[in-house]
mmCIF file with all atom_site columns, C-alpha atoms in Angstrom:
data_model
loop_
_atom_site.group_PDB
_atom_site.id
_atom_site.type_symbol
_atom_site.label_atom_id
_atom_site.label_alt_id
_atom_site.label_comp_id
_atom_site.label_asym_id
_atom_site.label_entity_id
_atom_site.label_seq_id
_atom_site.pdbx_PDB_ins_code
_atom_site.Cartn_x
_atom_site.Cartn_y
_atom_site.Cartn_z
_atom_site.occupancy
_atom_site.B_iso_or_equiv
_atom_site.pdbx_formal_charge
_atom_site.auth_seq_id
_atom_site.auth_comp_id
_atom_site.auth_asym_id
_atom_site.auth_atom_id
_atom_site.pdbx_PDB_model_num
ATOM 1   C CA . MET D 1 1   ? -0.062  -0.017  -0.312  1.00 0.00 ? 1   MET D CA 1
ATOM 2   C CA . LEU D 1 2   ? 1.307   3.664   -0.586  1.00 0.00 ? 2   LEU D CA 1
ATOM 3   C CA . LYS D 1 3   ? 0.650   5.398   2.428   1.00 0.00 ? 3   LYS D CA 1
ATOM 4   C CA . ASN D 1 4   ? 0.545   9.222   3.191   1.00 0.00 ? 4   ASN D CA 1
ATOM 5   C CA . THR D 1 5   ? 0.403   10.117  -0.482  1.00 0.00 ? 5   THR D CA 1
ATOM 6   C CA . PRO D 1 6   ? -0.657  13.955  -0.882  1.00 0.00 ? 6   PRO D CA 1
ATOM 7   C CA . SER D 1 7   ? -2.982  12.861  -3.188  1.00 0.00 ? 7   SER D CA 1
ATOM 8   C CA . LYS D 1 8   ? -5.033  10.919  -0.875  1.00 0.00 ? 8   LYS D CA 1
ATOM 9   C CA . VAL D 1 9   ? -4.894  8.213   -3.268  1.00 0.00 ? 9   VAL D CA 1
ATOM 10  C CA . THR D 1 10  ? -4.110  4.349   -1.336  1.00 0.00 ? 10  THR D CA 1
ATOM 11  C CA . LEU D 1 11  ? -3.322  1.340   -3.825  1.00 0.00 ? 11  LEU D CA 1
ATOM 12  C CA . ASN D 1 12  ? -3.083  -1.959  -2.386  1.00 0.00 ? 12  ASN D CA 1
ATOM 13  C CA . TYR D 1 13  ? -0.970  -3.851  -4.629  1.00 0.00 ? 13  TYR D CA 1
ATOM 14  C CA . GLN D 1 14  ? -2.539  -6.916  -3.997  1.00 0.00 ? 14  GLN D CA 1
ATOM 15  C CA . GLU D 1 15  ? -6.152  -5.944  -5.283  1.00 0.00 ? 15  GLU D CA 1
ATOM 16  C CA . THR D 1 16  ? -4.558  -3.629  -8.159  1.00 0.00 ? 16  THR D CA 1
ATOM 17  C CA . GLN D 1 17  ? -2.091  -6.533  -9.558  1.00 0.00 ? 17  GLN D CA 1
ATOM 18  C CA . GLU D 1 18  ? -3.288  -7.641  -12.329 1.00 0.00 ? 18  GLU D CA 1
ATOM 19  C CA . GLU D 1 19  ? 0.147   -8.767  -14.774 1.00 0.00 ? 19  GLU D CA 1
ATOM 20  C CA . THR D 1 20  ? 3.866   -8.084  -14.641 1.00 0.00 ? 20  THR D CA 1
ATOM 21  C CA . ASP D 1 21  ? 5.798   -7.667  -18.191 1.00 0.00 ? 21  ASP D CA 1
ATOM 22  C CA . HIS D 1 22  ? 8.782   -9.119  -18.979 1.00 0.00 ? 22  HIS D CA 1
ATOM 23  C CA . GLU D 1 23  ? 10.692  -6.910  -17.038 1.00 0.00 ? 23  GLU D CA 1
ATOM 24  C CA . GLY D 1 24  ? 8.953   -7.454  -13.812 1.00 0.00 ? 24  GLY D CA 1
ATOM 25  C CA . PHE D 1 25  ? 6.764   -4.711  -13.672 1.00 0.00 ? 25  PHE D CA 1
ATOM 26  C CA . THR D 1 26  ? 3.523   -5.012  -12.157 1.00 0.00 ? 26  THR D CA 1
ATOM 27  C CA . LEU D 1 27  ? 0.315   -3.300  -13.425 1.00 0.00 ? 27  LEU D CA 1
ATOM 28  C CA . ILE D 1 28  ? -1.645  -1.230  -11.121 1.00 0.00 ? 28  ILE D CA 1
ATOM 29  C CA . TYR D 1 29  ? -3.596  0.694   -13.340 1.00 0.00 ? 29  TYR D CA 1
ATOM 30  C CA . GLU D 1 30  ? -5.065  0.683   -17.237 1.00 0.00 ? 30  GLU D CA 1
ATOM 31  C CA . GLN D 1 31  ? -7.340  2.756   -18.623 1.00 0.00 ? 31  GLN D CA 1
ATOM 32  C CA . GLU D 1 32  ? -8.569  4.446   -22.041 1.00 0.00 ? 32  GLU D CA 1
ATOM 33  C CA . ILE D 1 33  ? -8.359  7.908   -21.732 1.00 0.00 ? 33  ILE D CA 1
ATOM 34  C CA . VAL D 1 34  ? -9.046  10.568  -24.433 1.00 0.00 ? 34  VAL D CA 1
ATOM 35  C CA . CYS D 1 35  ? -6.436  13.311  -25.503 1.00 0.00 ? 35  CYS D CA 1
ATOM 36  C CA . GLN D 1 36  ? -6.192  16.078  -27.360 1.00 0.00 ? 36  GLN D CA 1
ATOM 37  C CA . ILE D 1 37  ? -3.098  15.444  -29.199 1.00 0.00 ? 37  ILE D CA 1
ATOM 38  C CA . VAL D 1 38  ? -1.263  18.033  -30.591 1.00 0.00 ? 38  VAL D CA 1
ATOM 39  C CA . VAL D 1 39  ? 1.655   17.580  -32.979 1.00 0.00 ? 39  VAL D CA 1
ATOM 40  C CA . ASP D 1 40  ? 4.383   20.354  -33.409 1.00 0.00 ? 40  ASP D CA 1
ATOM 41  C CA . ASP D 1 41  ? 5.224   20.413  -36.904 1.00 0.00 ? 41  ASP D CA 1
ATOM 42  C CA . GLY D 1 42  ? 5.224   23.674  -37.514 1.00 0.00 ? 42  GLY D CA 1
ATOM 43  C CA . GLU D 1 43  ? 1.423   24.308  -38.271 1.00 0.00 ? 43  GLU D CA 1
ATOM 44  C CA . GLN D 1 44  ? 0.260   22.565  -34.746 1.00 0.00 ? 44  GLN D CA 1
ATOM 45  C CA . GLN D 1 45  ? -1.856  19.848  -36.182 1.00 0.00 ? 45  GLN D CA 1
ATOM 46  C CA . GLN D 1 46  ? -4.618  18.825  -33.344 1.00 0.00 ? 46  GLN D CA 1
ATOM 47  C CA . THR D 1 47  ? -6.695  15.989  -33.166 1.00 0.00 ? 47  THR D CA 1
ATOM 48  C CA . GLN D 1 48  ? -8.750  13.611  -30.452 1.00 0.00 ? 48  GLN D CA 1
ATOM 49  C CA . GLU D 1 49  ? -7.656  10.075  -29.634 1.00 0.00 ? 49  GLU D CA 1
ATOM 50  C CA . THR D 1 50  ? -8.522  7.447   -26.837 1.00 0.00 ? 50  THR D CA 1
ATOM 51  C CA . LEU D 1 51  ? -5.388  6.208   -25.456 1.00 0.00 ? 51  LEU D CA 1
ATOM 52  C CA . ASN D 1 52  ? -4.489  3.284   -23.726 1.00 0.00 ? 52  ASN D CA 1
ATOM 53  C CA . VAL D 1 53  ? -2.557  4.416   -20.404 1.00 0.00 ? 53  VAL D CA 1
ATOM 54  C CA . ARG D 1 54  ? -0.739  1.818   -17.962 1.00 0.00 ? 54  ARG D CA 1
ATOM 55  C CA . VAL D 1 55  ? 1.048   2.366   -14.993 1.00 0.00 ? 55  VAL D CA 1
ATOM 56  C CA . LEU D 1 56  ? 3.201   -0.099  -13.705 1.00 0.00 ? 56  LEU D CA 1
ATOM 57  C CA . ILE D 1 57  ? 5.480   -0.545  -10.844 1.00 0.00 ? 57  ILE D CA 1
ATOM 58  C CA . LEU D 1 58  ? 8.577   -2.661  -10.016 1.00 0.00 ? 58  LEU D CA 1
ATOM 59  C CA . GLY D 1 59  ? 9.158   -3.169  -6.089  1.00 0.00 ? 59  GLY D CA 1
ATOM 60  C CA . SER D 1 60  ? 7.058   -3.892  -2.932  1.00 0.00 ? 60  SER D CA 1
ATOM 61  C CA . GLU D 1 61  ? 4.870   -2.180  -0.674  1.00 0.00 ? 61  GLU D CA 1
ATOM 62  C CA . GLN D 1 62  ? 7.736   -0.928  1.238   1.00 0.00 ? 62  GLN D CA 1
ATOM 63  C CA . THR D 1 63  ? 10.122  -0.404  -1.532  1.00 0.00 ? 63  THR D CA 1
ATOM 64  C CA . LEU D 1 64  ? 9.876   1.333   -5.239  1.00 0.00 ? 64  LEU D CA 1
ATOM 65  C CA . ASP D 1 65  ? 12.718  0.937   -7.514  1.00 0.00 ? 65  ASP D CA 1
ATOM 66  C CA . LYS D 1 66  ? 11.319  2.164   -10.895 1.00 0.00 ? 66  LYS D CA 1
ATOM 67  C CA . MET D 1 67  ? 7.301   3.151   -12.363 1.00 0.00 ? 67  MET D CA 1
ATOM 68  C CA . LYS D 1 68  ? 6.741   3.489   -15.963 1.00 0.00 ? 68  LYS D CA 1
ATOM 69  C CA . ILE D 1 69  ? 3.684   5.249   -17.635 1.00 0.00 ? 69  ILE D CA 1
ATOM 70  C CA . GLU D 1 70  ? 2.840   3.919   -21.127 1.00 0.00 ? 70  GLU D CA 1
ATOM 71  C CA . LEU D 1 71  ? 0.901   4.870   -23.757 1.00 0.00 ? 71  LEU D CA 1
ATOM 72  C CA . SER D 1 72  ? -0.436  3.011   -26.623 1.00 0.00 ? 72  SER D CA 1
ATOM 73  C CA . CYS D 1 73  ? -3.001  3.358   -29.602 1.00 0.00 ? 73  CYS D CA 1
ATOM 74  C CA . GLU D 1 74  ? -5.198  0.761   -30.720 1.00 0.00 ? 74  GLU D CA 1
ATOM 75  C CA . ASN D 1 75  ? -5.893  2.913   -33.868 1.00 0.00 ? 75  ASN D CA 1
ATOM 76  C CA . ASP D 1 76  ? -1.944  3.093   -34.390 1.00 0.00 ? 76  ASP D CA 1
ATOM 77  C CA . LEU D 1 77  ? 0.199   0.010   -33.610 1.00 0.00 ? 77  LEU D CA 1
ATOM 78  C CA . PHE D 1 78  ? 3.374   1.439   -33.757 1.00 0.00 ? 78  PHE D CA 1
ATOM 79  C CA . PHE D 1 79  ? 1.910   4.350   -31.646 1.00 0.00 ? 79  PHE D CA 1
ATOM 80  C CA . HIS D 1 80  ? 3.982   3.686   -27.975 1.00 0.00 ? 80  HIS D CA 1
ATOM 81  C CA . PHE D 1 81  ? 5.591   6.099   -25.951 1.00 0.00 ? 81  PHE D CA 1
ATOM 82  C CA . ILE D 1 82  ? 7.073   5.496   -22.146 1.00 0.00 ? 82  ILE D CA 1
ATOM 83  C CA . HIS D 1 83  ? 7.357   7.705   -19.096 1.00 0.00 ? 83  HIS D CA 1
ATOM 84  C CA . ASP D 1 84  ? 10.122  5.941   -16.899 1.00 0.00 ? 84  ASP D CA 1
ATOM 85  C CA . VAL D 1 85  ? 11.080  7.234   -13.418 1.00 0.00 ? 85  VAL D CA 1
ATOM 86  C CA . THR D 1 86  ? 13.501  6.063   -10.858 1.00 0.00 ? 86  THR D CA 1
ATOM 87  C CA . GLU D 1 87  ? 13.834  7.381   -7.468  1.00 0.00 ? 87  GLU D CA 1
ATOM 88  C CA . GLU D 1 88  ? 16.863  9.237   -8.899  1.00 0.00 ? 88  GLU D CA 1
ATOM 89  C CA . THR D 1 89  ? 15.293  11.115  -11.848 1.00 0.00 ? 89  THR D CA 1
ATOM 90  C CA . PHE D 1 90  ? 11.947  11.640  -9.668  1.00 0.00 ? 90  PHE D CA 1
ATOM 91  C CA . GLN D 1 91  ? 14.040  14.596  -8.215  1.00 0.00 ? 91  GLN D CA 1
ATOM 92  C CA . GLN D 1 92  ? 14.355  16.404  -11.060 1.00 0.00 ? 92  GLN D CA 1
ATOM 93  C CA . ILE D 1 93  ? 10.397  15.918  -11.769 1.00 0.00 ? 93  ILE D CA 1
ATOM 94  C CA . LYS D 1 94  ? 9.891   16.758  -8.223  1.00 0.00 ? 94  LYS D CA 1
ATOM 95  C CA . GLU D 1 95  ? 11.996  20.176  -8.454  1.00 0.00 ? 95  GLU D CA 1
ATOM 96  C CA . GLY D 1 96  ? 10.625  21.078  -11.727 1.00 0.00 ? 96  GLY D CA 1
ATOM 97  C CA . GLN D 1 97  ? 6.966   20.536  -10.783 1.00 0.00 ? 97  GLN D CA 1
ATOM 98  C CA . GLN D 1 98  ? 7.110   21.812  -7.515  1.00 0.00 ? 98  GLN D CA 1
ATOM 99  C CA . LEU D 1 99  ? 6.040   18.630  -5.406  1.00 0.00 ? 99  LEU D CA 1
ATOM 100 C CA . THR D 1 100 ? 6.047   17.883  -1.888  1.00 0.00 ? 100 THR D CA 1
ATOM 101 C CA . ALA D 1 101 ? 5.549   14.139  -2.532  1.00 0.00 ? 101 ALA D CA 1
ATOM 102 C CA . SER D 1 102 ? 8.258   11.572  -2.236  1.00 0.00 ? 102 SER D CA 1
ATOM 103 C CA . PHE D 1 103 ? 9.299   8.812   -4.611  1.00 0.00 ? 103 PHE D CA 1
ATOM 104 C CA . ILE D 1 104 ? 6.997   5.793   -3.030  1.00 0.00 ? 104 ILE D CA 1
ATOM 105 C CA . ASP D 1 105 ? 4.072   8.428   -3.372  1.00 0.00 ? 105 ASP D CA 1
ATOM 106 C CA . TYR D 1 106 ? 4.521   9.253   -7.348  1.00 0.00 ? 106 TYR D CA 1
ATOM 107 C CA . PRO D 1 107 ? 2.544   6.340   -8.887  1.00 0.00 ? 107 PRO D CA 1
ATOM 108 C CA . ALA D 1 108 ? -0.493  7.120   -6.775  1.00 0.00 ? 108 ALA D CA 1
ATOM 109 C CA . ILE D 1 109 ? -0.553  10.803  -7.958  1.00 0.00 ? 109 ILE D CA 1
ATOM 110 C CA . CYS D 1 110 ? 0.094   9.471   -11.263 1.00 0.00 ? 110 CYS D CA 1
ATOM 111 C CA . VAL D 1 111 ? -3.184  7.447   -11.085 1.00 0.00 ? 111 VAL D CA 1
ATOM 112 C CA . LYS D 1 112 ? -5.287  9.979   -9.424  1.00 0.00 ? 112 LYS D CA 1
ATOM 113 C CA . CYS D 1 113 ? -4.459  12.770  -12.237 1.00 0.00 ? 113 CYS D CA 1
ATOM 114 C CA . LEU D 1 114 ? -4.758  10.526  -14.958 1.00 0.00 ? 114 LEU D CA 1
ATOM 115 C CA . ASP D 1 115 ? -7.723  8.911   -13.428 1.00 0.00 ? 115 ASP D CA 1
ATOM 116 C CA . LYS D 1 116 ? -9.563  12.457  -12.943 1.00 0.00 ? 116 LYS D CA 1
ATOM 117 C CA . ALA D 1 117 ? -9.519  12.643  -16.677 1.00 0.00 ? 117 ALA D CA 1
ATOM 118 C CA . HIS D 1 118 ? -10.693 9.427   -17.662 1.00 0.00 ? 118 HIS D CA 1
ATOM 119 C CA . LYS D 1 119 ? -13.697 9.971   -14.880 1.00 0.00 ? 119 LYS D CA 1
ATOM 120 C CA . ASP D 1 120 ? -14.421 13.837  -15.517 1.00 0.00 ? 120 ASP D CA 1
ATOM 121 C CA . PRO D 1 121 ? -13.509 14.796  -19.083 1.00 0.00 ? 121 PRO D CA 1
ATOM 122 C CA . ASN D 1 122 ? -15.622 17.939  -18.761 1.00 0.00 ? 122 ASN D CA 1
ATOM 123 C CA . LYS D 1 123 ? -13.673 19.241  -15.704 1.00 0.00 ? 123 LYS D CA 1
ATOM 124 C CA . TYR D 1 124 ? -10.158 17.915  -16.629 1.00 0.00 ? 124 TYR D CA 1
ATOM 125 C CA . SER D 1 125 ? -8.489  17.016  -19.831 1.00 0.00 ? 125 SER D CA 1
ATOM 126 C CA . ALA D 1 126 ? -5.554  15.319  -21.011 1.00 0.00 ? 126 ALA D CA 1
ATOM 127 C CA . VAL D 1 127 ? -3.230  17.144  -23.891 1.00 0.00 ? 127 VAL D CA 1
ATOM 128 C CA . LEU D 1 128 ? -0.658  15.046  -25.613 1.00 0.00 ? 128 LEU D CA 1
ATOM 129 C CA . ARG D 1 129 ? 1.978   17.364  -27.056 1.00 0.00 ? 129 ARG D CA 1
ATOM 130 C CA . ILE D 1 130 ? 4.170   15.604  -29.302 1.00 0.00 ? 130 ILE D CA 1
ATOM 131 C CA . THR D 1 131 ? 7.508   17.039  -30.592 1.00 0.00 ? 131 THR D CA 1
ATOM 132 C CA . GLN D 1 132 ? 9.225   17.437  -33.792 1.00 0.00 ? 132 GLN D CA 1
ATOM 133 C CA . ASP D 1 133 ? 12.131  15.028  -32.144 1.00 0.00 ? 133 ASP D CA 1
ATOM 134 C CA . GLY D 1 134 ? 9.515   12.307  -31.559 1.00 0.00 ? 134 GLY D CA 1
ATOM 135 C CA . ASP D 1 135 ? 9.113   12.577  -27.701 1.00 0.00 ? 135 ASP D CA 1
ATOM 136 C CA . ALA D 1 136 ? 5.785   13.782  -26.092 1.00 0.00 ? 136 ALA D CA 1
ATOM 137 C CA . VAL D 1 137 ? 4.536   15.074  -22.930 1.00 0.00 ? 137 VAL D CA 1
ATOM 138 C CA . ILE D 1 138 ? 0.989   14.753  -21.402 1.00 0.00 ? 138 ILE D CA 1
ATOM 139 C CA . GLU D 1 139 ? -1.093  17.609  -19.543 1.00 0.00 ? 139 GLU D CA 1
ATOM 140 C CA . ILE D 1 140 ? -3.485  17.074  -17.169 1.00 0.00 ? 140 ILE D CA 1
ATOM 141 C CA . ILE D 1 141 ? -5.305  20.271  -17.224 1.00 0.00 ? 141 ILE D CA 1
ATOM 142 C CA . GLN D 1 142 ? -8.360  21.291  -14.738 1.00 0.00 ? 142 GLN D CA 1
ATOM 143 C CA . HIS D 1 143 ? -10.895 23.453  -16.351 1.00 0.00 ? 143 HIS D CA 1
ATOM 144 C CA . THR D 1 144 ? -12.172 26.483  -13.689 1.00 0.00 ? 144 THR D CA 1
ATOM 145 C CA . GLU D 1 145 ? -14.868 29.280  -14.164 1.00 0.00 ? 145 GLU D CA 1
ATOM 146 C CA . TYR D 1 146 ? -11.813 32.028  -14.442 1.00 0.00 ? 146 TYR D CA 1
ATOM 147 C CA . LYS D 1 147 ? -8.712  29.895  -16.135 1.00 0.00 ? 147 LYS D CA 1
ATOM 148 C CA . ASN D 1 148 ? -7.344  26.647  -16.844 1.00 0.00 ? 148 ASN D CA 1
ATOM 149 C CA . VAL D 1 149 ? -4.888  24.948  -14.536 1.00 0.00 ? 149 VAL D CA 1
ATOM 150 C CA . GLU D 1 150 ? -2.337  22.603  -15.290 1.00 0.00 ? 150 GLU D CA 1
ATOM 151 C CA . LEU D 1 151 ? -1.993  19.785  -12.231 1.00 0.00 ? 151 LEU D CA 1
ATOM 152 C CA . ILE D 1 152 ? 0.773   17.756  -13.489 1.00 0.00 ? 152 ILE D CA 1
ATOM 153 C CA . GLN D 1 153 ? 2.747   16.817  -16.812 1.00 0.00 ? 153 GLN D CA 1
ATOM 154 C CA . PHE D 1 154 ? 4.512   13.396  -17.693 1.00 0.00 ? 154 PHE D CA 1
ATOM 155 C CA . GLN D 1 155 ? 7.512   13.576  -19.979 1.00 0.00 ? 155 GLN D CA 1
ATOM 156 C CA . PHE D 1 156 ? 7.596   10.385  -22.233 1.00 0.00 ? 156 PHE D CA 1
ATOM 157 C CA . VAL D 1 157 ? 10.100  9.428   -25.038 1.00 0.00 ? 157 VAL D CA 1
ATOM 158 C CA . SER D 1 158 ? 8.899   7.213   -27.959 1.00 0.00 ? 158 SER D CA 1
ATOM 159 C CA . LEU D 1 159 ? 10.209  3.092   -27.569 1.00 0.00 ? 159 LEU D CA 1
ATOM 160 C CA . PRO D 1 160 ? 12.824  2.063   -29.859 1.00 0.00 ? 160 PRO D CA 1
ATOM 161 C CA . GLU D 1 161 ? 11.687  -0.639  -32.878 1.00 0.00 ? 161 GLU D CA 1
ATOM 162 C CA . GLU D 1 162 ? 12.597  -3.516  -30.999 1.00 0.00 ? 162 GLU D CA 1
ATOM 163 C CA . SER D 1 163 ? 10.422  -2.708  -27.784 1.00 0.00 ? 163 SER D CA 1
ATOM 164 C CA . ILE D 1 164 ? 7.498   -1.763  -30.238 1.00 0.00 ? 164 ILE D CA 1
ATOM 165 C CA . ARG D 1 165 ? 7.491   -4.857  -32.107 1.00 0.00 ? 165 ARG D CA 1
ATOM 166 C CA . MET D 1 166 ? 7.552   -6.777  -28.693 1.00 0.00 ? 166 MET D CA 1
ATOM 167 C CA . ALA D 1 167 ? 4.773   -4.786  -27.674 1.00 0.00 ? 167 ALA D CA 1
ATOM 168 C CA . ILE D 1 168 ? 2.594   -5.617  -30.658 1.00 0.00 ? 168 ILE D CA 1
ATOM 169 C CA . THR D 1 169 ? 3.814   -9.255  -30.375 1.00 0.00 ? 169 THR D CA 1
ATOM 170 C CA . LYS D 1 170 ? 2.278   -9.028  -27.064 1.00 0.00 ? 170 LYS D CA 1
ATOM 171 C CA . LYS D 1 171 ? -1.069  -7.629  -27.490 1.00 0.00 ? 171 LYS D CA 1
ATOM 172 C CA . TYR D 1 172 ? -1.545  -10.088 -30.586 1.00 0.00 ? 172 TYR D CA 1
ATOM 173 C CA . GLN D 1 173 ? -1.200  -13.006 -28.234 1.00 0.00 ? 173 GLN D CA 1
ATOM 174 C CA . LYS D 1 174 ? -3.080  -11.114 -25.610 1.00 0.00 ? 174 LYS D CA 1
ATOM 175 C CA . VAL D 1 175 ? -6.101  -11.030 -28.248 1.00 0.00 ? 175 VAL D CA 1
ATOM 176 C CA . LYS D 1 176 ? -5.264  -14.275 -29.320 1.00 0.00 ? 176 LYS D CA 1
ATOM 177 C CA . GLN D 1 177 ? -5.741  -15.947 -25.689 1.00 0.00 ? 177 GLN D CA 1
ATOM 178 C CA . LYS D 1 178 ? -9.215  -13.987 -25.339 1.00 0.00 ? 178 LYS D CA 1
ATOM 179 C CA . LEU D 1 179 ? -10.609 -15.012 -28.165 1.00 0.00 ? 179 LEU D CA 1
ATOM 180 C CA . GLN D 1 180 ? -9.799  -18.821 -27.443 1.00 0.00 ? 180 GLN D CA 1
ATOM 181 C CA . GLN D 1 181 ? -11.192 -18.355 -23.919 1.00 0.00 ? 181 GLN D CA 1
ATOM 182 C CA . MET D 1 182 ? -14.169 -16.637 -25.769 1.00 0.00 ? 182 MET D CA 1
ATOM 183 C CA . GLU D 1 183 ? -14.464 -19.827 -27.865 1.00 0.00 ? 183 GLU D CA 1
ATOM 184 C CA . ASN D 1 184 ? -14.233 -22.649 -25.200 1.00 0.00 ? 184 ASN D CA 1
ATOM 185 C CA . LYS D 1 185 ? -17.211 -20.360 -23.371 1.00 0.00 ? 185 LYS D CA 1
ATOM 186 C CA . LEU D 1 186 ? -19.235 -20.505 -26.278 1.00 0.00 ? 186 LEU D CA 1
ATOM 187 C CA . LYS D 1 187 ? -18.388 -24.186 -27.040 1.00 0.00 ? 187 LYS D CA 1
ATOM 188 C CA . ASP D 1 188 ? -19.687 -25.344 -23.135 1.00 0.00 ? 188 ASP D CA 1
ATOM 189 C CA . ILE D 1 189 ? -22.650 -23.254 -23.786 1.00 0.00 ? 189 ILE D CA 1
ATOM 190 C CA . ASN D 1 190 ? -23.573 -25.020 -26.852 1.00 0.00 ? 190 ASN D CA 1
ATOM 191 C CA . ASP D 1 191 ? -22.856 -28.279 -24.978 1.00 0.00 ? 191 ASP D CA 1
ATOM 192 C CA . VAL D 1 192 ? -25.124 -27.712 -21.776 1.00 0.00 ? 192 VAL D CA 1
ATOM 193 C CA . VAL D 1 193 ? -27.907 -26.374 -24.734 1.00 0.00 ? 193 VAL D CA 1
ATOM 194 C CA . LYS D 1 194 ? -27.203 -29.634 -26.541 1.00 0.00 ? 194 LYS D CA 1
ATOM 195 C CA . VAL D 1 195 ? -28.257 -31.570 -23.556 1.00 0.00 ? 195 VAL D CA 1
ATOM 196 C CA . LYS D 1 196 ? -30.977 -29.621 -22.397 1.00 0.00 ? 196 LYS D CA 1
ATOM 197 C CA . ASN D 1 197 ? -32.790 -28.429 -25.683 1.00 0.00 ? 197 ASN D CA 1
ATOM 198 C CA . PRO D 1 198 ? -31.175 -29.640 -28.635 1.00 0.00 ? 198 PRO D CA 1
ATOM 199 C CA . GLN D 1 199 ? -33.966 -28.036 -30.897 1.00 0.00 ? 199 GLN D CA 1
ATOM 200 C CA . LEU D 1 200 ? -32.929 -24.525 -29.663 1.00 0.00 ? 200 LEU D CA 1
ATOM 201 C CA . LEU D 1 201 ? -29.188 -25.406 -30.611 1.00 0.00 ? 201 LEU D CA 1
ATOM 202 C CA . LEU D 1 202 ? -30.440 -26.341 -34.394 1.00 0.00 ? 202 LEU D CA 1
ATOM 203 C CA . GLN D 1 203 ? -32.111 -22.986 -34.183 1.00 0.00 ? 203 GLN D CA 1
ATOM 204 C CA . MET D 1 204 ? -29.029 -21.293 -33.177 1.00 0.00 ? 204 MET D CA 1
ATOM 205 C CA . GLN D 1 205 ? -26.620 -22.880 -35.667 1.00 0.00 ? 205 GLN D CA 1
ATOM 206 C CA . ARG D 1 206 ? -28.886 -22.177 -38.473 1.00 0.00 ? 206 ARG D CA 1
ATOM 207 C CA . MET D 1 207 ? -29.203 -18.194 -37.841 1.00 0.00 ? 207 MET D CA 1
ATOM 208 C CA . ASN D 1 208 ? -25.070 -18.558 -37.661 1.00 0.00 ? 208 ASN D CA 1
ATOM 209 C CA . ARG D 1 209 ? -25.132 -19.681 -40.945 1.00 0.00 ? 209 ARG D CA 1
#
């Protein structure tokens, strides 16, 4: 559990743990967030896209070695950015954004700010600015009656090509696994219907032809 976080977010590692990646990071948050994407190519092109956001940690309840935020997009398999933070690099973030939290609290702060943009997009928005060199910044902005206030920003770098290939392969395997699970579940349902009501099964099979 991340205790005493200024963000008032308490994460239970056991409750949130869903999977680990090949580096041993534990997934503690995953959500789709609508982002305004601004591409700095000299013309400031703007689009809106739904991004998949994942927050992962490496460590335990008592110690945090590293954490990262991953961005990907279902509409672009090669869209992959990462915000990778150690305790040392966190000190630069802390000073630059005037945070009062310690490194152990940082994942909870990230989750809380990102979740605001997910749950209340009318009051909070996520703006992703992609620079000409391919790196990016996400700004979480709160909209008030008189002004817009930036709560926090995360610096991202684009993943190298080999890492992107690994991410695409993992995504494909995950989809394939879910499809197999659905097929197995459908087979189980068909077996039950075949025993309980064979005529209904025949009707279902005709409808699917």
